[in-house]
Amino acid sequence: MIKVENLSKAFGPKLAVNNVSFTVERGEVLGFLGPNGAGKSTSMRMITGFIPPSAGAISVGGFNMLEQPIEAKRLIGYLPENAPSYTDMTVSGFLGFTAEIRGLTGEAKTKAVNRVIEMCFLESVMHQSVETLSKGYRHRTCFAQSIIHDPDVLVLDEPTDGLDPNQKHEIRQLIKRMGEKKAIVFSTHILEEVDAVCSRAIIIDRGQIVANGTPAQLRQKSDYAGAVLLRTSGISAAEIKDKLSQLATVKRTAILKEEMHEVSARVYPQASCPNGELARSIAEVVGREKWKVAELHTEEGRLDEVFRSITLPDTTREAKP
Amino acid sequence: MSAIANIKTIAKRELSGYFASPVAYVFIVIFLLMIGFFTFMAGGFFERGEASLISFFLWHPWLYLFLVPAVGMRLWSEERRSGTMELLLTMPITAWQAIVGKFVASWIFLALALFLTFPVVITVNYLGDADMGPIFCGYIGSLLLAGGYLAISCMTSAMTRNQVVSFIVSVVICLLMILAGWPPVTNMFVQWAAPWLVNIVAGFSVMPHFEGFHRGVLDSRDIIFFLSIIGFSLFGTSVIIRSHRAG
């Protein structure tokens, strides 16, 4: 549904988005990750036709955004960053306006407004003016606006920003449910969201795509992926290190914590070691040596660690040209 | 047809925005009080002893100078400040439809304020046998003048997200357009500029074009003058918005 090819955007000499390409099909929820200022919002503004790209092509549902913007925009629902809305209008008035501009009139308009009010839990505030609402309600009002015409394509810029944990959960469930029938792109810097909602994720840094895959594939890139965490009591750290280093499956053992009688260690596998083999061999040692084990499990790898290792933090960004 | 429908939707929202806030009521009350004061007190309506609205229309360019930019200053700067511009321009409408819709809404609002001056017309008819021709023409001229100023304010409000800046810049431009034909200003040019340049500068003056109307002359050149100010300024608005989006 969304096809982005070699998209670039320059603001003066600064390249905000640099040669980005990806596609999103119906039934996919694509998470757009990246540190602040990485080019997420700029990319979304180009996809939705708010700003023209410096180079590259965008097509939505087969319509080229530059050549047939009206047809392309008709297919898109868009939640901009910070969820703007006309604050002097009431919630239902605002939603009615957006329905009308999407070509819905009369009964279809009323139906659409009522549907999104119900979906986004806005019944209690529908006659209130937007400026009297709390941030969470404002956010949901703007979100409701983006789905009012039941679009095939949804572009959501930080849809859960500023919401409380319950509201976050509701919105995530909503995105996940809608993702079964639509093509959705959403940006976030909350990594747990990727696991909760996305079928695929892209990590973007300084305007370029640095990783693209399913959440599981991204996690595999982590150093921790496949490592075994072991927590024992009554044995010294030195003994653990000594015994485990004799195993063929073990590459390295790192002691994480050693206090009183308890030792936590992370055991890294050899590159050739098949999945699960490491834990099995460690369990054998544990059984033979009669160690008292409080915890033994294989780690899946952590997204935040992957994120940190492939994107630069803000502080080093300034220093590097 | 969908273009008309889109413009109508935008205009309806914009117009309801005026009445949802105190802006509309404050504006209408102040406009009517001031036009009353200038017509009857400063303009010497009664002393003139004639059944005409010269002393009424005389003040319109000066009143509009401050009041029209006050109406137009928020048109686009507010959209830019609050971020709703991003929402509006990613809807399936063209930027032109949005610009025209918002302009038409505020023009309708100004027309409504102008319409509410009808007691003046009733008064002049009650006191004497007024010639309705010039009065009718005067109203058309006044509406066109307001539209011209409004289009300029529309353009300046697209330049900035700050309403105060937008207000001041449009007042200055409108003031220049009032003063352009004034002898002290033209004399300043006569000293050094070629006569054709003096004529061009003087040609931008709204005063001679507006005076024709309240004398009861509907000259197509005057109408075209104001319509081209509107057209040019709205075109300028679209250029500014496009360049702002292009970054």
Short mmCIF file of C-alpha atoms in Angstrom, two decimals, chain A residues 145-256:
data_model
loop_
_atom_site.label_atom_id
_atom_site.label_comp_id
_atom_site.label_asym_id
_atom_site.label_seq_id
_atom_site.Cartn_x
_atom_site.Cartn_y
_atom_site.Cartn_z
CA GLN A 145 -9.88 12.19 13.26
CA SER A 146 -7.31 10.00 11.52
CA ILE A 147 -9.58 6.96 11.37
CA ILE A 148 -12.85 8.75 10.65
CA HIS A 149 -12.99 7.67 7.01
CA ASP A 150 -11.80 4.13 7.78
CA PRO A 151 -8.65 4.64 5.69
CA ASP A 152 -6.59 1.87 4.10
CA VAL A 153 -3.39 3.53 5.20
CA LEU A 154 -2.68 4.97 8.63
CA VAL A 155 0.31 7.13 9.41
CA LEU A 156 0.68 7.83 13.12
CA ASP A 157 3.41 10.04 14.50
CA GLU A 158 4.01 9.03 18.12
CA PRO A 159 0.43 7.92 18.76
CA THR A 160 1.01 7.09 22.43
CA ASP A 161 3.04 10.15 23.35
CA GLY A 162 1.77 11.81 26.52
CA LEU A 163 -0.79 9.16 27.39
CA ASP A 164 -1.04 7.35 30.69
CA PRO A 165 -0.28 3.61 30.81
CA ASN A 166 -3.93 2.60 30.48
CA GLN A 167 -4.51 4.86 27.52
CA LYS A 168 -1.29 3.64 25.92
CA HIS A 169 -2.53 0.10 26.24
CA GLU A 170 -5.91 0.98 24.68
CA ILE A 171 -4.35 2.76 21.73
CA ARG A 172 -1.89 -0.09 21.15
CA GLN A 173 -4.69 -2.62 21.13
CA LEU A 174 -6.59 -0.43 18.68
CA ILE A 175 -3.59 -0.13 16.35
CA LYS A 176 -2.95 -3.84 16.51
CA ARG A 177 -6.58 -4.67 15.72
CA MET A 178 -6.73 -2.23 12.83
CA GLY A 179 -3.40 -3.46 11.54
CA GLU A 180 -5.01 -6.70 10.45
CA LYS A 181 -6.86 -4.93 7.66
CA LYS A 182 -4.83 -1.81 7.00
CA ALA A 183 -1.30 -0.75 6.26
CA ILE A 184 -0.03 1.15 9.29
CA VAL A 185 3.17 3.10 9.86
CA PHE A 186 3.77 4.50 13.30
CA SER A 187 6.72 6.16 14.89
CA THR A 188 7.76 5.78 18.48
CA HIS A 189 10.76 5.79 20.70
CA ILE A 190 9.19 3.45 23.20
CA LEU A 191 10.69 0.06 22.45
CA GLU A 192 8.17 -2.06 24.31
CA GLU A 193 5.63 -0.76 21.83
CA VAL A 194 7.43 -2.44 19.00
CA ASP A 195 7.00 -5.84 20.61
CA ALA A 196 3.42 -5.11 21.56
CA VAL A 197 2.19 -3.89 18.19
CA CYS A 198 4.54 -4.16 15.22
CA SER A 199 4.84 -6.91 12.68
CA ARG A 200 7.99 -5.22 11.38
CA ALA A 201 10.27 -2.42 12.51
CA ILE A 202 12.67 -0.01 10.90
CA ILE A 203 15.34 1.78 12.88
CA ILE A 204 16.34 5.10 11.41
CA ASP A 205 19.30 7.18 12.50
CA ARG A 206 20.51 10.50 11.11
CA GLY A 207 18.16 10.14 8.18
CA GLN A 208 19.20 6.64 7.17
CA ILE A 209 17.70 3.22 7.73
CA VAL A 210 20.11 1.25 9.91
CA ALA A 211 17.96 -1.82 10.58
CA ASN A 212 14.85 -3.37 9.09
CA GLY A 213 13.15 -6.58 10.21
CA THR A 214 10.66 -8.26 12.51
CA PRO A 215 11.08 -7.50 16.22
CA ALA A 216 12.53 -11.02 16.69
CA GLN A 217 15.05 -10.50 13.91
CA LEU A 218 16.13 -7.19 15.40
CA ARG A 219 16.55 -8.76 18.80
CA GLN A 220 18.86 -11.36 17.25
CA LYS A 221 21.31 -8.57 16.53
CA SER A 222 21.79 -8.09 20.23
CA ASP A 223 24.97 -9.40 21.89
CA TYR A 224 22.75 -10.85 24.57
CA ALA A 225 20.77 -12.93 22.11
CA GLY A 226 21.26 -16.60 23.00
CA ALA A 227 23.24 -15.83 26.14
CA VAL A 228 22.33 -17.69 29.32
CA LEU A 229 21.69 -15.98 32.61
CA LEU A 230 22.67 -18.05 35.63
CA ARG A 231 22.01 -17.22 39.28
CA THR A 232 23.42 -19.54 41.93
CA SER A 233 24.08 -19.53 45.65
CA GLY A 234 26.80 -21.09 47.77
CA ILE A 235 29.53 -21.17 45.13
CA SER A 236 32.25 -18.65 44.39
CA ALA A 237 32.39 -16.68 41.17
CA ALA A 238 35.82 -18.05 40.40
CA GLU A 239 34.59 -21.62 40.55
CA ILE A 240 31.71 -20.90 38.21
CA LYS A 241 34.00 -19.22 35.73
CA ASP A 242 36.46 -22.08 35.92
CA LYS A 243 33.93 -24.87 35.45
CA LEU A 244 32.01 -23.19 32.65
CA SER A 245 35.07 -22.19 30.66
CA GLN A 246 35.77 -25.92 30.16
CA LEU A 247 32.59 -26.26 28.11
CA ALA A 248 32.98 -26.21 24.32
CA THR A 249 29.77 -24.21 23.92
CA VAL A 250 30.92 -21.30 26.09
CA LYS A 251 32.71 -18.33 24.65
CA ARG A 252 32.95 -16.16 27.72
CA THR A 253 31.45 -15.87 31.18
CA ALA A 254 30.76 -12.47 32.67
CA ILE A 255 30.05 -12.10 36.38
CA LEU A 256 27.24 -9.57 36.80
#
